[in-house]
Short mmCIF file of N, CA, C and O in Angstrom, two decimals:
data_model
loop_
_atom_site.label_atom_id
_atom_site.label_comp_id
_atom_site.label_asym_id
_atom_site.label_seq_id
_atom_site.Cartn_x
_atom_site.Cartn_y
_atom_site.Cartn_z
N UNK A 77 66.36 -47.49 -2.26
CA UNK A 77 66.07 -46.20 -2.72
C UNK A 77 65.75 -46.39 -4.33
O UNK A 77 66.49 -46.98 -5.04
N UNK A 78 64.72 -45.70 -4.77
CA UNK A 78 64.24 -45.97 -6.12
C UNK A 78 65.30 -45.09 -7.21
O UNK A 78 65.62 -43.96 -6.84
N UNK A 79 65.30 -45.51 -8.35
CA UNK A 79 66.21 -44.76 -9.05
C UNK A 79 65.17 -44.07 -10.05
O UNK A 79 64.43 -44.38 -10.41
N UNK A 80 65.43 -42.71 -10.05
CA UNK A 80 64.85 -41.72 -10.88
C UNK A 80 65.63 -40.46 -11.27
O UNK A 80 66.54 -40.28 -10.77
N UNK A 81 65.16 -40.05 -12.29
CA UNK A 81 65.99 -38.93 -12.92
C UNK A 81 65.05 -37.44 -12.61
O UNK A 81 63.95 -37.52 -12.55
N UNK A 82 66.13 -36.49 -12.39
CA UNK A 82 65.56 -35.27 -12.06
C UNK A 82 65.54 -34.51 -13.24
O UNK A 82 66.74 -34.45 -13.81
N UNK A 83 64.34 -33.91 -13.63
CA UNK A 83 64.55 -33.01 -15.21
C UNK A 83 64.45 -31.57 -14.80
O UNK A 83 63.60 -31.18 -13.74
N UNK A 84 64.97 -30.62 -15.59
CA UNK A 84 64.84 -29.31 -15.41
C UNK A 84 63.72 -28.84 -16.39
O UNK A 84 63.97 -28.74 -17.51
N UNK A 85 62.46 -29.06 -16.02
CA UNK A 85 61.36 -28.89 -16.69
C UNK A 85 61.08 -27.45 -17.22
O UNK A 85 61.39 -26.58 -16.24
N UNK A 86 60.87 -27.01 -18.54
CA UNK A 86 60.67 -25.65 -18.85
C UNK A 86 59.28 -25.19 -18.30
O UNK A 86 58.48 -26.15 -17.78
N UNK A 87 58.92 -24.05 -18.36
CA UNK A 87 57.78 -23.58 -17.95
C UNK A 87 56.83 -23.77 -19.01
O UNK A 87 57.14 -24.12 -20.15
N UNK A 88 55.55 -23.71 -18.85
CA UNK A 88 54.58 -24.18 -19.84
C UNK A 88 54.70 -23.26 -21.18
O UNK A 88 54.68 -23.57 -22.25
N UNK A 89 54.99 -21.97 -20.94
CA UNK A 89 55.28 -20.89 -21.97
C UNK A 89 56.53 -21.21 -22.77
O UNK A 89 56.52 -21.27 -24.03
N UNK A 90 57.67 -21.53 -21.93
CA UNK A 90 58.78 -21.95 -22.62
C UNK A 90 58.52 -23.13 -23.72
O UNK A 90 59.08 -23.20 -24.68
N UNK A 91 57.94 -24.17 -23.07
CA UNK A 91 57.50 -25.34 -23.82
C UNK A 91 56.76 -24.97 -24.91
O UNK A 91 56.85 -25.74 -26.08
N UNK A 92 55.67 -24.13 -24.70
CA UNK A 92 55.05 -23.78 -25.97
C UNK A 92 55.72 -22.99 -27.16
O UNK A 92 55.49 -23.38 -28.24
N UNK A 93 56.51 -22.09 -26.89
CA UNK A 93 57.31 -21.51 -27.73
C UNK A 93 58.35 -22.38 -28.64
O UNK A 93 58.34 -22.47 -29.71
N UNK A 94 58.87 -23.40 -27.69
CA UNK A 94 59.83 -24.27 -28.24
C UNK A 94 59.23 -25.53 -28.88
O UNK A 94 59.79 -26.40 -29.63
N UNK A 95 57.97 -25.56 -28.42
CA UNK A 95 57.07 -26.83 -29.09
C UNK A 95 57.96 -28.22 -28.66
O UNK A 95 58.09 -29.27 -29.46
N UNK A 96 58.38 -28.17 -27.37
CA UNK A 96 59.12 -29.42 -26.77
C UNK A 96 58.17 -30.23 -25.70
O UNK A 96 57.27 -29.75 -25.20
N UNK A 97 59.04 -31.13 -25.21
CA UNK A 97 58.50 -32.05 -24.27
C UNK A 97 58.34 -31.26 -22.96
O UNK A 97 59.26 -30.46 -22.66
N UNK A 98 57.25 -31.41 -22.20
CA UNK A 98 57.05 -30.53 -21.14
C UNK A 98 57.98 -31.12 -19.93
O UNK A 98 57.98 -30.41 -18.84
N UNK A 99 58.26 -32.19 -19.95
CA UNK A 99 59.11 -32.77 -18.99
C UNK A 99 60.68 -32.62 -18.93
O UNK A 99 61.31 -31.96 -18.10
N UNK A 100 61.17 -32.89 -20.17
CA UNK A 100 62.59 -32.70 -20.21
C UNK A 100 63.18 -31.41 -20.88
O UNK A 100 64.08 -30.67 -20.97
N UNK A 101 62.24 -30.95 -21.86
CA UNK A 101 62.33 -29.76 -22.70
C UNK A 101 63.30 -29.78 -23.74
O UNK A 101 63.72 -28.91 -24.31
N UNK A 102 63.51 -31.09 -24.19
CA UNK A 102 64.31 -31.25 -25.25
C UNK A 102 63.99 -32.18 -26.33
O UNK A 102 64.00 -31.92 -27.60
N UNK A 103 62.87 -33.18 -26.15
CA UNK A 103 62.39 -34.17 -27.11
C UNK A 103 61.36 -33.29 -27.82
O UNK A 103 60.82 -32.25 -27.37
N UNK A 104 60.91 -33.82 -29.02
CA UNK A 104 60.03 -33.19 -29.83
C UNK A 104 58.44 -33.60 -29.25
O UNK A 104 58.25 -34.72 -28.99
N UNK A 105 57.57 -32.77 -29.36
CA UNK A 105 56.22 -32.98 -28.97
C UNK A 105 55.34 -33.36 -29.96
O UNK A 105 54.38 -34.27 -29.97
N UNK A 106 55.64 -32.91 -31.24
CA UNK A 106 54.89 -33.41 -32.31
C UNK A 106 55.28 -34.18 -33.29
O UNK A 106 56.60 -34.28 -33.51
N UNK A 107 54.63 -35.06 -33.89
CA UNK A 107 54.99 -36.04 -34.82
C UNK A 107 54.52 -35.71 -36.16
O UNK A 107 54.97 -36.20 -37.16
N UNK A 108 53.68 -34.64 -36.35
CA UNK A 108 53.14 -34.15 -37.39
C UNK A 108 52.98 -32.48 -37.22
O UNK A 108 53.50 -32.10 -36.35
N UNK A 109 52.08 -32.03 -38.34
CA UNK A 109 52.05 -30.52 -38.11
C UNK A 109 51.15 -30.17 -36.60
O UNK A 109 51.73 -29.48 -36.05
N UNK A 110 50.27 -30.89 -36.30
CA UNK A 110 49.49 -30.74 -35.31
C UNK A 110 49.40 -32.08 -34.51
O UNK A 110 48.74 -32.17 -33.32
N UNK A 111 49.78 -33.14 -34.99
CA UNK A 111 49.51 -34.50 -34.27
C UNK A 111 50.59 -34.71 -33.23
O UNK A 111 51.86 -34.57 -33.54
N UNK A 112 50.25 -35.12 -32.03
CA UNK A 112 51.21 -35.22 -31.11
C UNK A 112 51.93 -36.46 -31.23
O UNK A 112 51.38 -37.48 -31.64
N UNK A 113 53.32 -36.77 -31.01
CA UNK A 113 53.96 -37.73 -31.02
C UNK A 113 53.46 -38.81 -29.98
O UNK A 113 52.88 -38.46 -28.77
N UNK A 114 53.80 -39.97 -30.11
CA UNK A 114 53.31 -40.91 -29.05
C UNK A 114 54.00 -40.69 -27.63
O UNK A 114 53.30 -40.92 -26.48
N UNK A 115 55.46 -40.47 -27.78
CA UNK A 115 56.00 -40.25 -26.37
C UNK A 115 57.26 -39.38 -26.94
O UNK A 115 57.74 -39.15 -28.20
N UNK A 116 57.96 -38.75 -25.85
CA UNK A 116 59.11 -38.09 -26.15
C UNK A 116 60.30 -38.96 -26.52
O UNK A 116 60.58 -40.11 -25.91
N UNK A 117 60.90 -38.28 -27.54
CA UNK A 117 62.01 -39.21 -28.14
C UNK A 117 63.45 -39.00 -27.20
O UNK A 117 64.36 -39.78 -27.33
N UNK A 118 63.26 -38.16 -26.26
CA UNK A 118 64.51 -38.09 -25.36
C UNK A 118 64.24 -38.65 -23.98
O UNK A 118 65.07 -39.40 -23.56
N UNK A 119 63.36 -38.35 -23.39
CA UNK A 119 63.04 -38.88 -21.83
C UNK A 119 61.95 -39.93 -21.77
O UNK A 119 61.73 -40.72 -20.65
N UNK A 120 61.13 -40.23 -22.92
CA UNK A 120 60.31 -41.41 -23.10
C UNK A 120 58.99 -41.03 -22.40
O UNK A 120 58.16 -41.77 -22.06
N UNK A 121 58.56 -39.80 -22.13
CA UNK A 121 57.13 -39.32 -21.45
C UNK A 121 56.23 -39.85 -22.60
O UNK A 121 56.36 -39.25 -23.58
N UNK A 122 55.18 -40.55 -22.03
CA UNK A 122 53.97 -40.77 -22.77
C UNK A 122 53.03 -39.65 -22.91
O UNK A 122 52.60 -39.29 -21.92
N UNK A 123 52.86 -39.29 -24.11
CA UNK A 123 51.98 -38.16 -24.33
C UNK A 123 50.42 -38.53 -24.23
O UNK A 123 49.51 -37.55 -24.74
N UNK A 124 50.06 -39.70 -23.84
CA UNK A 124 48.64 -40.03 -24.02
C UNK A 124 47.74 -39.14 -22.73
O UNK A 124 46.54 -39.42 -22.87
N UNK A 125 48.49 -38.67 -21.89
CA UNK A 125 47.71 -37.79 -20.98
C UNK A 125 47.27 -36.36 -21.66
O UNK A 125 46.19 -36.00 -21.14
N UNK A 126 47.85 -36.15 -22.73
CA UNK A 126 47.50 -34.59 -23.26
C UNK A 126 46.33 -34.84 -24.25
O UNK A 126 46.08 -35.55 -25.10
N UNK A 127 45.31 -33.91 -23.97
CA UNK A 127 44.21 -33.84 -24.73
C UNK A 127 43.50 -32.42 -24.63
O UNK A 127 42.65 -31.98 -23.82
N UNK A 128 44.31 -31.62 -25.45
CA UNK A 128 43.78 -30.12 -25.50
C UNK A 128 42.41 -30.01 -26.16
O UNK A 128 41.89 -28.77 -26.11
N UNK A 129 41.99 -30.99 -26.92
CA UNK A 129 40.76 -30.88 -27.46
C UNK A 129 40.69 -29.57 -28.37
O UNK A 129 41.68 -29.48 -29.26
N UNK A 130 39.60 -28.80 -28.39
CA UNK A 130 39.55 -27.63 -29.39
C UNK A 130 39.92 -26.29 -28.69
O UNK A 130 39.82 -25.21 -29.17
N UNK A 131 40.76 -26.51 -27.52
CA UNK A 131 41.17 -25.34 -26.88
C UNK A 131 42.14 -24.42 -27.78
O UNK A 131 41.84 -23.25 -27.66
N UNK A 132 43.05 -25.02 -28.36
CA UNK A 132 44.18 -24.40 -29.12
C UNK A 132 43.28 -23.55 -30.21
O UNK A 132 43.64 -22.52 -30.50
N UNK A 133 42.64 -24.13 -30.92
CA UNK A 133 41.98 -23.41 -32.20
C UNK A 133 41.18 -22.33 -31.62
O UNK A 133 40.95 -21.27 -32.27
N UNK A 134 40.30 -22.52 -30.41
CA UNK A 134 39.53 -21.45 -29.88
C UNK A 134 40.26 -20.28 -29.63
O UNK A 134 39.95 -19.02 -29.97
N UNK A 135 41.49 -20.49 -28.91
CA UNK A 135 42.29 -19.29 -28.33
C UNK A 135 42.90 -18.64 -29.44
O UNK A 135 43.04 -17.39 -29.54
N UNK A 136 43.40 -19.31 -30.51
CA UNK A 136 43.98 -18.85 -31.71
C UNK A 136 42.92 -18.07 -32.45
O UNK A 136 43.35 -16.93 -32.85
N UNK A 137 41.93 -18.55 -32.81
CA UNK A 137 41.08 -18.02 -33.75
C UNK A 137 40.38 -16.76 -33.07
O UNK A 137 40.29 -15.62 -33.68
N UNK A 138 40.21 -16.61 -31.70
CA UNK A 138 39.65 -15.51 -31.08
C UNK A 138 40.88 -14.48 -30.95
O UNK A 138 40.58 -13.25 -31.29
N UNK A 139 41.86 -14.80 -30.58
CA UNK A 139 43.11 -13.73 -30.46
C UNK A 139 43.46 -13.28 -31.90
O UNK A 139 43.54 -11.96 -31.91
N UNK A 140 43.71 -14.13 -32.68
CA UNK A 140 44.27 -13.63 -34.08
C UNK A 140 43.01 -12.92 -34.63
O UNK A 140 43.28 -11.75 -35.18
N UNK A 141 41.94 -13.23 -34.69
CA UNK A 141 40.74 -12.55 -35.09
C UNK A 141 40.48 -11.25 -34.52
O UNK A 141 40.27 -10.19 -35.21
N UNK A 142 40.57 -11.21 -33.18
CA UNK A 142 40.49 -9.75 -32.59
C UNK A 142 41.48 -8.77 -32.96
O UNK A 142 41.22 -7.71 -33.33
N UNK A 143 42.76 -9.28 -33.07
CA UNK A 143 43.98 -8.34 -33.61
C UNK A 143 43.82 -7.86 -34.95
O UNK A 143 43.78 -6.95 -35.29
N UNK A 144 43.56 -8.85 -35.87
CA UNK A 144 43.38 -8.53 -37.42
C UNK A 144 42.15 -7.85 -37.71
O UNK A 144 42.30 -6.91 -38.43
N UNK A 145 41.11 -7.98 -37.06
CA UNK A 145 39.80 -7.53 -37.36
C UNK A 145 39.98 -5.84 -36.65
O UNK A 145 39.63 -4.90 -37.26
N UNK A 146 40.73 -5.72 -35.69
CA UNK A 146 41.11 -4.59 -35.11
C UNK A 146 41.80 -3.53 -36.00
O UNK A 146 41.43 -2.49 -36.21
N UNK A 147 42.83 -4.25 -36.45
CA UNK A 147 43.69 -3.52 -37.53
C UNK A 147 42.85 -3.15 -38.66
O UNK A 147 43.04 -2.03 -39.38
N UNK A 148 42.01 -3.99 -39.37
CA UNK A 148 41.18 -3.98 -40.54
C UNK A 148 40.27 -2.69 -40.05
O UNK A 148 40.15 -1.91 -41.06
N UNK A 149 39.72 -2.67 -39.00
CA UNK A 149 38.69 -1.54 -38.71
C UNK A 149 39.47 -0.17 -38.71
O UNK A 149 38.97 0.78 -39.17
N UNK A 150 40.77 -0.14 -38.10
CA UNK A 150 41.40 1.04 -37.98
C UNK A 150 41.85 1.58 -39.39
O UNK A 150 41.78 2.76 -39.65
N UNK A 151 42.37 0.67 -40.34
CA UNK A 151 42.60 0.93 -41.64
C UNK A 151 41.54 1.60 -42.24
O UNK A 151 41.61 2.52 -43.20
N UNK A 152 40.29 0.93 -42.14
CA UNK A 152 39.12 1.25 -43.01
C UNK A 152 38.76 2.71 -42.29
O UNK A 152 38.41 3.61 -43.38
N UNK A 153 38.65 2.93 -41.44
CA UNK A 153 38.28 4.43 -40.76
C UNK A 153 39.36 5.32 -41.18
O UNK A 153 39.00 6.54 -41.30
N UNK A 154 40.58 5.05 -40.92
CA UNK A 154 41.74 5.96 -41.13
C UNK A 154 41.81 6.33 -42.65
O UNK A 154 42.04 7.42 -42.92
N UNK A 155 42.25 5.25 -43.35
CA UNK A 155 42.55 5.50 -44.88
C UNK A 155 41.49 4.98 -45.97
O UNK A 155 41.68 5.66 -47.09
N UNK A 156 40.27 4.41 -45.53
CA UNK A 156 39.21 4.05 -46.54
C UNK A 156 39.83 3.47 -47.88
O UNK A 156 39.57 3.99 -48.91
N UNK A 157 40.82 2.38 -47.71
CA UNK A 157 41.08 1.80 -48.96
C UNK A 157 40.07 1.09 -49.82
O UNK A 157 38.98 0.84 -49.26
N UNK A 158 40.20 0.80 -50.95
CA UNK A 158 39.25 -0.02 -51.78
C UNK A 158 39.10 -1.47 -51.14
O UNK A 158 40.02 -1.94 -50.36
N UNK A 159 37.89 -2.17 -51.44
CA UNK A 159 37.49 -3.45 -50.99
C UNK A 159 38.61 -4.52 -51.22
O UNK A 159 39.05 -5.19 -50.46
N UNK A 160 39.25 -4.33 -52.39
CA UNK A 160 40.44 -5.43 -52.78
C UNK A 160 41.39 -5.31 -51.99
O UNK A 160 42.12 -6.30 -51.76
N UNK A 161 41.81 -4.09 -51.44
CA UNK A 161 42.93 -4.07 -50.43
C UNK A 161 42.66 -4.90 -49.09
O UNK A 161 43.54 -5.71 -48.60
N UNK A 162 41.53 -4.75 -48.69
CA UNK A 162 40.94 -5.67 -47.55
C UNK A 162 41.26 -7.26 -48.04
O UNK A 162 41.66 -7.80 -46.94
N UNK A 163 40.55 -7.37 -48.99
CA UNK A 163 40.53 -8.89 -49.49
C UNK A 163 41.90 -9.50 -49.53
O UNK A 163 42.00 -10.56 -49.15
N UNK A 164 42.88 -8.71 -49.92
CA UNK A 164 44.26 -9.14 -50.21
C UNK A 164 45.08 -9.24 -48.78
O UNK A 164 45.92 -9.97 -48.78
N UNK A 165 44.67 -8.39 -47.95
CA UNK A 165 45.61 -8.35 -46.68
C UNK A 165 44.77 -9.13 -45.65
O UNK A 165 45.47 -9.86 -44.83
N UNK A 166 43.62 -8.92 -45.25
CA UNK A 166 42.81 -9.39 -44.25
C UNK A 166 42.74 -10.90 -44.20
O UNK A 166 43.20 -11.67 -43.20
N UNK A 167 42.31 -11.60 -45.14
CA UNK A 167 42.24 -13.13 -45.31
C UNK A 167 43.67 -13.74 -45.13
O UNK A 167 43.84 -14.69 -44.41
N UNK A 168 44.59 -13.34 -45.84
CA UNK A 168 45.81 -14.07 -45.56
C UNK A 168 46.45 -13.66 -44.25
O UNK A 168 47.13 -14.71 -43.50
N UNK A 169 46.17 -12.57 -43.62
CA UNK A 169 46.61 -12.37 -42.27
C UNK A 169 45.94 -13.18 -41.40
O UNK A 169 46.41 -13.76 -40.56
N UNK A 170 44.77 -13.45 -41.39
CA UNK A 170 43.91 -14.33 -40.55
C UNK A 170 44.54 -15.81 -40.82
O UNK A 170 44.87 -16.53 -39.91
N UNK A 171 44.49 -16.27 -42.13
CA UNK A 171 45.23 -17.70 -42.23
C UNK A 171 46.40 -17.86 -41.71
O UNK A 171 46.88 -18.94 -40.94
N UNK A 172 47.54 -17.00 -42.11
CA UNK A 172 48.75 -17.23 -41.68
C UNK A 172 48.99 -16.97 -40.28
O UNK A 172 49.71 -17.69 -39.50
N UNK A 173 48.28 -16.10 -39.69
CA UNK A 173 48.22 -15.75 -38.35
C UNK A 173 47.95 -16.94 -37.32
O UNK A 173 48.65 -17.39 -36.36
N UNK A 174 46.87 -17.60 -38.00
CA UNK A 174 46.20 -18.73 -37.26
C UNK A 174 47.25 -19.98 -37.41
O UNK A 174 47.35 -20.77 -36.30
N UNK A 175 47.73 -20.33 -38.45
CA UNK A 175 48.67 -21.47 -38.75
C UNK A 175 49.74 -21.10 -38.05
O UNK A 175 50.34 -22.05 -37.47
N UNK A 176 50.38 -19.99 -37.89
CA UNK A 176 51.63 -19.71 -37.21
C UNK A 176 51.69 -19.98 -35.76
O UNK A 176 52.29 -20.29 -35.24
N UNK A 177 50.51 -19.63 -35.03
CA UNK A 177 50.45 -19.77 -33.60
C UNK A 177 49.72 -20.76 -33.10
O UNK A 177 49.66 -21.13 -31.94
N UNK A 178 49.12 -21.80 -33.92
CA UNK A 178 48.42 -22.96 -33.44
C UNK A 178 49.24 -23.88 -32.73
O UNK A 178 48.86 -24.35 -31.61
N UNK A 179 50.38 -24.22 -33.35
CA UNK A 179 51.43 -25.28 -32.63
C UNK A 179 51.80 -24.76 -31.37
O UNK A 179 51.84 -25.51 -30.29
N UNK A 180 52.29 -23.62 -31.33
CA UNK A 180 52.81 -23.12 -29.88
C UNK A 180 51.79 -22.96 -28.91
O UNK A 180 51.82 -23.57 -27.81
N UNK A 181 50.45 -22.63 -29.34
CA UNK A 181 49.39 -22.75 -28.40
C UNK A 181 48.89 -24.06 -27.92
O UNK A 181 48.67 -24.35 -26.70
N UNK A 182 48.97 -24.88 -28.94
CA UNK A 182 48.79 -26.32 -28.60
C UNK A 182 49.76 -26.95 -27.43
O UNK A 182 49.65 -27.49 -26.58
N UNK A 183 51.25 -26.68 -27.90
CA UNK A 183 52.20 -26.99 -26.99
C UNK A 183 52.11 -26.52 -25.73
O UNK A 183 52.40 -27.19 -24.58
N UNK A 184 51.67 -25.22 -25.57
CA UNK A 184 51.54 -24.48 -24.27
C UNK A 184 50.35 -25.11 -23.35
O UNK A 184 50.55 -25.39 -22.31
N UNK A 185 49.21 -25.55 -24.12
CA UNK A 185 48.27 -26.11 -23.24
C UNK A 185 48.63 -27.64 -22.93
O UNK A 185 48.26 -27.88 -21.71
N UNK A 186 49.31 -28.20 -23.55
CA UNK A 186 49.83 -29.77 -23.23
C UNK A 186 50.80 -29.58 -22.14
O UNK A 186 50.61 -30.33 -21.14
N UNK A 187 51.57 -28.74 -22.22
CA UNK A 187 52.65 -28.40 -21.19
C UNK A 187 51.83 -28.19 -19.80
O UNK A 187 52.24 -28.42 -18.76
N UNK A 188 50.91 -27.23 -20.09
CA UNK A 188 50.03 -26.82 -18.71
C UNK A 188 49.27 -28.13 -18.29
O UNK A 188 49.19 -28.20 -16.99
N UNK A 189 48.79 -28.76 -18.98
CA UNK A 189 48.12 -30.05 -18.44
C UNK A 189 49.24 -30.93 -17.71
O UNK A 189 48.91 -31.60 -16.66
N UNK A 190 50.40 -31.07 -18.30
CA UNK A 190 51.46 -32.00 -17.76
C UNK A 190 51.90 -31.32 -16.34
O UNK A 190 51.77 -32.04 -15.48
N UNK A 191 52.15 -30.10 -16.25
CA UNK A 191 52.58 -29.47 -14.97
C UNK A 191 51.65 -29.24 -14.03
O UNK A 191 51.86 -29.66 -12.76
N UNK A 192 50.32 -29.02 -14.38
CA UNK A 192 49.24 -28.93 -13.46
C UNK A 192 48.63 -30.20 -12.99
O UNK A 192 47.61 -30.32 -12.45
N UNK A 193 49.06 -31.38 -13.77
CA UNK A 193 48.62 -32.90 -13.56
C UNK A 193 46.89 -32.75 -13.80
O UNK A 193 46.29 -33.48 -13.03
N UNK A 194 46.54 -32.00 -14.78
CA UNK A 194 45.23 -31.98 -15.28
C UNK A 194 44.68 -33.22 -15.80
O UNK A 194 45.46 -34.16 -16.52
N UNK A 195 43.49 -33.91 -15.49
CA UNK A 195 42.99 -34.97 -15.85
C UNK A 195 41.37 -34.96 -15.93
O UNK A 195 40.87 -33.78 -15.27
N UNK A 196 40.75 -35.49 -16.29
CA UNK A 196 39.26 -35.71 -16.49
C UNK A 196 38.71 -35.58 -14.91
O UNK A 196 39.30 -36.37 -14.10
N UNK A 197 37.71 -35.14 -14.87
CA UNK A 197 37.05 -34.97 -13.54
C UNK A 197 36.23 -36.45 -13.27
O UNK A 197 36.01 -36.97 -14.22
N UNK A 198 36.16 -36.87 -12.15
CA UNK A 198 35.37 -38.08 -11.78
C UNK A 198 34.85 -37.96 -10.14
O UNK A 198 35.26 -37.09 -9.55
N UNK A 199 33.84 -38.68 -10.19
CA UNK A 199 33.11 -38.62 -9.09
C UNK A 199 33.79 -39.70 -7.90
O UNK A 199 34.13 -40.79 -8.45
N UNK A 200 33.98 -39.26 -6.73
CA UNK A 200 34.18 -40.27 -5.71
C UNK A 200 33.16 -40.87 -5.00
O UNK A 200 32.10 -40.24 -4.77
N UNK A 201 33.22 -42.18 -4.81
CA UNK A 201 32.09 -42.70 -4.09
C UNK A 201 32.15 -42.36 -2.61
O UNK A 201 33.03 -42.25 -1.88
N UNK A 202 30.89 -41.98 -2.09
CA UNK A 202 30.88 -41.39 -0.86
C UNK A 202 30.68 -42.73 0.02
O UNK A 202 30.01 -43.58 -0.07
N UNK A 203 31.54 -42.72 1.27
CA UNK A 203 31.32 -43.50 2.15
C UNK A 203 30.05 -43.53 2.88
O UNK A 203 29.43 -42.74 2.80
N UNK A 204 29.90 -44.63 3.91
CA UNK A 204 28.61 -44.70 4.58
C UNK A 204 28.66 -43.43 5.65
O UNK A 204 27.76 -42.87 5.93
N UNK A 205 29.81 -43.04 5.94
CA UNK A 205 29.67 -41.90 7.03
C UNK A 205 29.57 -40.53 6.29
O UNK A 205 29.19 -39.56 6.94
N UNK A 206 29.82 -40.46 5.11
CA UNK A 206 29.53 -39.22 4.46
C UNK A 206 28.28 -39.02 4.05
O UNK A 206 27.90 -37.78 3.61
N UNK A 207 27.59 -39.90 3.80
CA UNK A 207 26.09 -39.65 2.95
C UNK A 207 25.13 -40.56 3.97
O UNK A 207 25.18 -41.72 4.11
N UNK A 208 24.06 -39.85 4.55
CA UNK A 208 23.17 -40.51 5.16
C UNK A 208 21.85 -40.49 4.33
O UNK A 208 21.24 -39.61 4.31
N UNK A 209 21.47 -41.65 3.73
CA UNK A 209 20.08 -41.63 3.09
C UNK A 209 18.75 -41.47 3.83
O UNK A 209 17.83 -41.00 2.95
N UNK A 210 18.85 -41.42 4.95
CA UNK A 210 17.53 -41.14 5.67
C UNK A 210 17.30 -39.68 5.75
O UNK A 210 16.39 -39.18 6.04
N UNK A 211 18.30 -39.06 5.59
CA UNK A 211 18.01 -37.33 5.77
C UNK A 211 17.43 -36.90 4.50
O UNK A 211 17.16 -35.58 4.32
N UNK A 212 17.27 -37.55 3.43
CA UNK A 212 16.65 -37.12 2.14
C UNK A 212 15.29 -37.03 2.35
O UNK A 212 14.21 -36.75 2.23
#
């Protein structure tokens, strides 16, 4: 019988909020601010499978942008503040909001890739019985 450990894996959302390993839920996922560590320091899971690409940046910019610009529009219509008030509040809100949520969203996407066993698509070669070239 093979020796293996059973892990109590967190859900992708839990792993995202904690920025932890998607398998054991304890190890660190990041080696820098947004750079993934090579592997988990607790269970040894190799993070080379993880490639969230630009997904986290897209989701964060879209979500934070919609919320902040919605609040900006509401404040403008309701209170008509001077332009400097918007400059002092909107840009910092966009920057801080994006930087604060980028790590958890990236961690969530990496955990989703791990749990759903996501990988690049590939073509399977068709066997002789699956494809008849005479029908073309």
